[in-house]
PDB file of C-alpha atoms in Angstrom:
ATOM      1  CA  MET F 120      -5.786 -72.299 122.169  1.00  0.00           C
ATOM      2  CA  ASP F 121      -6.829 -69.592 119.716  1.00  0.00           C
ATOM      3  CA  ASP F 122      -6.792 -69.931 115.908  1.00  0.00           C
ATOM      4  CA  ILE F 123      -3.569 -67.978 115.475  1.00  0.00           C
ATOM      5  CA  GLU F 124      -1.716 -70.010 118.118  1.00  0.00           C
ATOM      6  CA  ALA F 125      -2.941 -73.271 116.541  1.00  0.00           C
ATOM      7  CA  PHE F 126      -1.896 -72.044 113.084  1.00  0.00           C
ATOM      8  CA  TRP F 127       1.527 -71.065 114.469  1.00  0.00           C
ATOM      9  CA  GLU F 128       2.066 -74.569 115.879  1.00  0.00           C
ATOM     10  CA  ARG F 129       1.157 -76.167 112.529  1.00  0.00           C
ATOM     11  CA  ALA F 130       3.250 -73.667 110.557  1.00  0.00           C
ATOM     12  CA  GLN F 131       6.326 -74.243 112.735  1.00  0.00           C
ATOM     13  CA  GLN F 132       6.144 -77.962 112.039  1.00  0.00           C
ATOM     14  CA  HIS F 133       5.472 -77.544 108.315  1.00  0.00           C
ATOM     15  CA  ALA F 134       8.253 -74.982 107.849  1.00  0.00           C
ATOM     16  CA  GLN F 135      10.500 -76.982 110.207  1.00  0.00           C
ATOM     17  CA  LEU F 136      11.238 -73.890 112.279  1.00  0.00           C
ATOM     18  CA  ALA F 137      11.366 -75.823 115.550  1.00  0.00           C
ATOM     19  CA  THR F 138      14.119 -78.085 114.206  1.00  0.00           C
ATOM     20  CA  LEU F 139      16.595 -75.276 113.547  1.00  0.00           C
ATOM     21  CA  SER F 140      19.386 -75.625 116.023  1.00  0.00           C
ATOM     22  CA  SER F 141      20.477 -72.895 118.354  1.00  0.00           C
ATOM     23  CA  TYR F 142      23.591 -72.668 120.493  1.00  0.00           C
ATOM     24  CA  MET F 143      21.495 -72.054 123.589  1.00  0.00           C
ATOM     25  CA  GLY F 144      18.963 -74.838 122.968  1.00  0.00           C
ATOM     26  CA  GLU F 145      15.539 -74.470 121.418  1.00  0.00           C
ATOM     27  CA  SER F 146      15.467 -72.085 118.475  1.00  0.00           C
ATOM     28  CA  VAL F 147      13.992 -68.669 119.203  1.00  0.00           C
ATOM     29  CA  LEU F 148      11.882 -69.204 116.071  1.00  0.00           C
ATOM     30  CA  ALA F 149      10.116 -72.016 117.913  1.00  0.00           C
ATOM     31  CA  THR F 150       9.340 -69.953 120.989  1.00  0.00           C
ATOM     32  CA  LEU F 151       8.255 -66.506 119.809  1.00  0.00           C
ATOM     33  CA  ARG F 152       5.034 -66.310 117.835  1.00  0.00           C
ATOM     34  CA  PRO F 153       5.318 -63.700 115.079  1.00  0.00           C
ATOM     35  CA  PRO F 154       2.787 -60.892 114.775  1.00  0.00           C
ATOM     36  CA  ALA F 155      -0.414 -61.497 112.848  1.00  0.00           C
ATOM     37  CA  TRP F 156      -1.567 -58.877 110.364  1.00  0.00           C
ATOM     38  CA  ALA F 157      -3.548 -58.357 107.169  1.00  0.00           C
ATOM     39  CA  PHE F 158      -2.615 -56.655 103.922  1.00  0.00           C
ATOM     40  CA  GLY F 159      -4.346 -53.427 102.936  1.00  0.00           C
ATOM     41  CA  ALA F 160      -6.668 -51.176 104.902  1.00  0.00           C
ATOM     42  CA  THR F 161     -10.069 -52.729 104.227  1.00  0.00           C
ATOM     43  CA  PRO F 162     -11.517 -56.247 104.519  1.00  0.00           C
ATOM     44  CA  GLU F 163     -11.802 -56.404 100.719  1.00  0.00           C
ATOM     45  CA  GLN F 164      -8.144 -55.466 100.275  1.00  0.00           C
ATOM     46  CA  ALA F 165      -7.097 -57.985 102.937  1.00  0.00           C
ATOM     47  CA  ASP F 166      -8.777 -60.850 101.088  1.00  0.00           C
ATOM     48  CA  GLU F 167      -7.790 -59.730  97.595  1.00  0.00           C
ATOM     49  CA  LEU F 168      -4.119 -59.271  98.453  1.00  0.00           C
ATOM     50  CA  LEU F 169      -3.987 -62.465 100.516  1.00  0.00           C
ATOM     51  CA  GLY F 170      -5.393 -64.314  97.500  1.00  0.00           C
ATOM     52  CA  LEU F 171      -2.489 -63.018  95.409  1.00  0.00           C
ATOM     53  CA  VAL F 172      -0.035 -64.217  98.073  1.00  0.00           C
ATOM     54  CA  LEU F 173      -1.632 -67.656  98.205  1.00  0.00           C
ATOM     55  CA  ASP F 174      -1.619 -68.095  94.420  1.00  0.00           C
ATOM     56  CA  GLY F 175       2.037 -67.015  94.237  1.00  0.00           C
ATOM     57  CA  SER F 176       1.464 -63.756  92.352  1.00  0.00           C
ATOM     58  CA  LYS F 177       2.333 -61.439  95.244  1.00  0.00           C
ATOM     59  CA  THR F 178       5.846 -61.714  96.675  1.00  0.00           C
ATOM     60  CA  ALA F 179       6.332 -58.076  97.658  1.00  0.00           C
ATOM     61  CA  THR F 180       4.562 -55.212  99.370  1.00  0.00           C
ATOM     62  CA  ALA F 181       5.059 -51.503  99.967  1.00  0.00           C
ATOM     63  CA  SER F 182       4.352 -49.296 102.974  1.00  0.00           C
ATOM     64  CA  ALA F 183       4.792 -45.624 103.736  1.00  0.00           C
ATOM     65  CA  LEU F 184       7.831 -45.027 105.948  1.00  0.00           C
ATOM     66  CA  TRP F 185       5.894 -42.144 107.505  1.00  0.00           C
ATOM     67  CA  ASP F 186       3.303 -44.644 108.810  1.00  0.00           C
ATOM     68  CA  TYR F 187       6.008 -46.626 110.608  1.00  0.00           C
ATOM     69  CA  GLU F 188       7.335 -43.410 112.116  1.00  0.00           C
ATOM     70  CA  ALA F 189       3.876 -42.190 113.172  1.00  0.00           C
ATOM     71  CA  GLU F 190       3.124 -45.512 114.873  1.00  0.00           C
ATOM     72  CA  GLY F 191       6.601 -45.817 116.430  1.00  0.00           C
ATOM     73  CA  GLU F 192       7.029 -49.212 114.754  1.00  0.00           C
ATOM     74  CA  ASP F 193      10.331 -50.771 113.750  1.00  0.00           C
ATOM     75  CA  LEU F 194      10.866 -51.412 110.061  1.00  0.00           C
ATOM     76  CA  PRO F 195      10.827 -55.027 108.947  1.00  0.00           C
ATOM     77  CA  VAL F 196      14.189 -56.682 108.383  1.00  0.00           C
ATOM     78  CA  ALA F 197      15.205 -59.742 106.419  1.00  0.00           C
ATOM     79  CA  GLY F 198      14.298 -62.829 108.423  1.00  0.00           C
ATOM     80  CA  THR F 199      11.202 -61.276 110.036  1.00  0.00           C
ATOM     81  CA  LEU F 200       8.299 -63.720 110.232  1.00  0.00           C
ATOM     82  CA  GLY F 201       4.647 -62.722 109.994  1.00  0.00           C
ATOM     83  CA  ILE F 202       1.302 -64.495 110.078  1.00  0.00           C
ATOM     84  CA  VAL F 203      -1.020 -63.122 107.397  1.00  0.00           C
ATOM     85  CA  VAL F 204      -4.717 -63.227 108.238  1.00  0.00           C
ATOM     86  CA  ASP F 205      -7.782 -62.816 106.066  1.00  0.00           C
ATOM     87  CA  SER F 206     -10.556 -60.278 106.625  1.00  0.00           C
ATOM     88  CA  SER F 207     -12.128 -62.432 109.334  1.00  0.00           C
ATOM     89  CA  GLY F 208      -8.858 -62.709 111.247  1.00  0.00           C
ATOM     90  CA  THR F 209      -8.270 -66.325 110.231  1.00  0.00           C
ATOM     91  CA  PRO F 210      -4.547 -67.075 109.842  1.00  0.00           C
ATOM     92  CA  ARG F 211      -3.753 -68.196 106.310  1.00  0.00           C
ATOM     93  CA  ALA F 212      -0.014 -67.831 105.640  1.00  0.00           C
ATOM     94  CA  LEU F 213       3.309 -67.692 107.414  1.00  0.00           C
ATOM     95  CA  VAL F 214       5.701 -65.438 105.504  1.00  0.00           C
ATOM     96  CA  VAL F 215       9.337 -64.476 105.964  1.00  0.00           C
ATOM     97  CA  THR F 216      10.753 -61.156 104.827  1.00  0.00           C
ATOM     98  CA  THR F 217      13.666 -61.720 102.453  1.00  0.00           C
ATOM     99  CA  ASP F 218      14.631 -58.133 101.574  1.00  0.00           C
ATOM    100  CA  VAL F 219      13.771 -54.597 102.667  1.00  0.00           C
ATOM    101  CA  ARG F 220      14.750 -51.294 101.131  1.00  0.00           C
ATOM    102  CA  THR F 221      13.432 -47.747 101.358  1.00  0.00           C
ATOM    103  CA  VAL F 222      13.189 -45.580  98.252  1.00  0.00           C
ATOM    104  CA  PRO F 223      11.266 -42.466  97.199  1.00  0.00           C
ATOM    105  CA  PHE F 224       7.823 -43.288  95.783  1.00  0.00           C
ATOM    106  CA  ASP F 225       8.824 -42.027  92.333  1.00  0.00           C
ATOM    107  CA  GLU F 226      11.868 -44.357  92.292  1.00  0.00           C
ATOM    108  CA  VAL F 227       9.962 -47.616  92.792  1.00  0.00           C
ATOM    109  CA  ASP F 228      10.908 -49.775  89.809  1.00  0.00           C
ATOM    110  CA  GLU F 229       9.049 -52.033  87.409  1.00  0.00           C
ATOM    111  CA  ASP F 230      10.512 -55.156  89.044  1.00  0.00           C
ATOM    112  CA  HIS F 231       9.000 -54.297  92.404  1.00  0.00           C
ATOM    113  CA  ALA F 232       5.647 -53.360  90.853  1.00  0.00           C
ATOM    114  CA  HIS F 233       5.558 -56.729  89.095  1.00  0.00           C
ATOM    115  CA  ALA F 234       6.429 -58.589  92.315  1.00  0.00           C
ATOM    116  CA  GLU F 235       3.469 -56.978  94.089  1.00  0.00           C
ATOM    117  CA  GLY F 236       1.247 -58.993  91.725  1.00  0.00           C
ATOM    118  CA  GLU F 237      -1.609 -56.499  91.518  1.00  0.00           C
ATOM    119  CA  GLY F 238      -3.624 -55.483  88.460  1.00  0.00           C
ATOM    120  CA  ASP F 239      -1.669 -55.727  85.225  1.00  0.00           C
ATOM    121  CA  ARG F 240       1.578 -55.806  87.278  1.00  0.00           C
ATOM    122  CA  THR F 241       2.970 -52.684  85.576  1.00  0.00           C
ATOM    123  CA  LEU F 242       4.670 -49.740  87.208  1.00  0.00           C
ATOM    124  CA  ALA F 243       1.988 -47.372  85.911  1.00  0.00           C
ATOM    125  CA  TYR F 244      -0.743 -49.438  87.607  1.00  0.00           C
ATOM    126  CA  TRP F 245       1.320 -49.734  90.815  1.00  0.00           C
ATOM    127  CA  ARG F 246       1.860 -45.972  90.988  1.00  0.00           C
ATOM    128  CA  ARG F 247      -1.808 -45.190  90.381  1.00  0.00           C
ATOM    129  CA  VAL F 248      -3.226 -47.559  93.011  1.00  0.00           C
ATOM    130  CA  HIS F 249      -0.521 -46.855  95.578  1.00  0.00           C
ATOM    131  CA  GLU F 250      -0.842 -43.084  95.275  1.00  0.00           C
ATOM    132  CA  GLU F 251      -4.569 -43.555  95.897  1.00  0.00           C
ATOM    133  CA  PHE F 252      -3.904 -45.932  98.816  1.00  0.00           C
ATOM    134  CA  PHE F 253      -1.274 -43.714 100.456  1.00  0.00           C
ATOM    135  CA  THR F 254      -3.571 -40.702 100.066  1.00  0.00           C
ATOM    136  CA  GLU F 255      -6.719 -42.357 101.444  1.00  0.00           C
ATOM    137  CA  HIS F 256      -5.220 -44.510 104.197  1.00  0.00           C
ATOM    138  CA  ALA F 257      -2.287 -42.526 105.536  1.00  0.00           C
ATOM    139  CA  GLY F 258      -1.518 -43.230 109.177  1.00  0.00           C
ATOM    140  CA  HIS F 259       0.318 -39.910 109.394  1.00  0.00           C
ATOM    141  CA  ASP F 260      -0.438 -36.243 108.709  1.00  0.00           C
ATOM    142  CA  LYS F 261       2.012 -35.590 105.864  1.00  0.00           C
ATOM    143  CA  GLY F 262      -0.275 -36.558 102.996  1.00  0.00           C
ATOM    144  CA  PHE F 263       1.006 -38.019  99.742  1.00  0.00           C
ATOM    145  CA  ALA F 264       4.174 -36.812  98.021  1.00  0.00           C
ATOM    146  CA  SER F 265       5.758 -38.228  94.888  1.00  0.00           C
ATOM    147  CA  ASP F 266       9.098 -38.369  96.694  1.00  0.00           C
ATOM    148  CA  MET F 267       7.750 -39.773  99.977  1.00  0.00           C
ATOM    149  CA  PRO F 268       9.855 -42.630 101.376  1.00  0.00           C
ATOM    150  CA  VAL F 269       8.338 -46.051 100.701  1.00  0.00           C
ATOM    151  CA  VAL F 270       9.423 -49.268 102.426  1.00  0.00           C
ATOM    152  CA  LEU F 271       9.657 -52.034  99.826  1.00  0.00           C
ATOM    153  CA  GLU F 272       9.521 -55.498 101.284  1.00  0.00           C
ATOM    154  CA  ARG F 273      10.045 -58.861  99.569  1.00  0.00           C
ATOM    155  CA  PHE F 274       8.774 -62.004 101.232  1.00  0.00           C
ATOM    156  CA  ARG F 275       8.400 -65.741 100.771  1.00  0.00           C
ATOM    157  CA  VAL F 276       5.570 -67.990 101.945  1.00  0.00           C
ATOM    158  CA  LEU F 277       6.793 -70.687 104.349  1.00  0.00           C
ATOM    159  CA  HIS F 278       3.383 -72.231 105.038  1.00  0.00           C
ATOM    160  CA  ALA F 279      -0.156 -71.613 103.811  1.00  0.00           C
ATOM    161  CA  GLU F 280      -3.557 -73.025 104.599  1.00  0.00           C
ATOM    162  CA  SER F 281      -6.850 -72.812 102.771  1.00  0.00           C
ATOM    163  CA  SER F 282      -9.989 -71.594 104.468  1.00  0.00           C
ATOM    164  CA  ASP F 283     -13.327 -73.343 104.644  1.00  0.00           C
ATOM    165  CA  ALA F 284     -14.570 -70.896 101.990  1.00  0.00           C
ATOM    166  CA  ASP F 285     -11.852 -71.851  99.483  1.00  0.00           C
TER     167      ASP F 285
END
């Protein structure tokens, strides 16, 4: 059994996902392992942002809608589970998406910027670092635009584990 599968088994028990009843028997939450992914685009970002999730500062994230479209990926929806890994690929947190909305970059509000937990948690800081991120790490060919559609996602940690390095 790999690390992610073992983490998933522990997380299901801790978050009591396997005990949720389903009309057809075992809950689908107990049978389908969610995708594993890391925040950011670099190992340093993955660990920094994961640290903010684990300490409770980060309860939201933002992605370029154009990246989802370029990759042919579905947008997250409320209730989506995800396993967040660190830069080494070690699973560290099981999260559930609680809210998703898409707005133009220049209409992201102070509340969302604060929920992302980064820097001084202000909108000005959020706009500066996210413009830089969306410019440098675009997974599409449209570049950055102040009115580009941004997917704002809120999430909650259902289970977290420390690493040997913590």
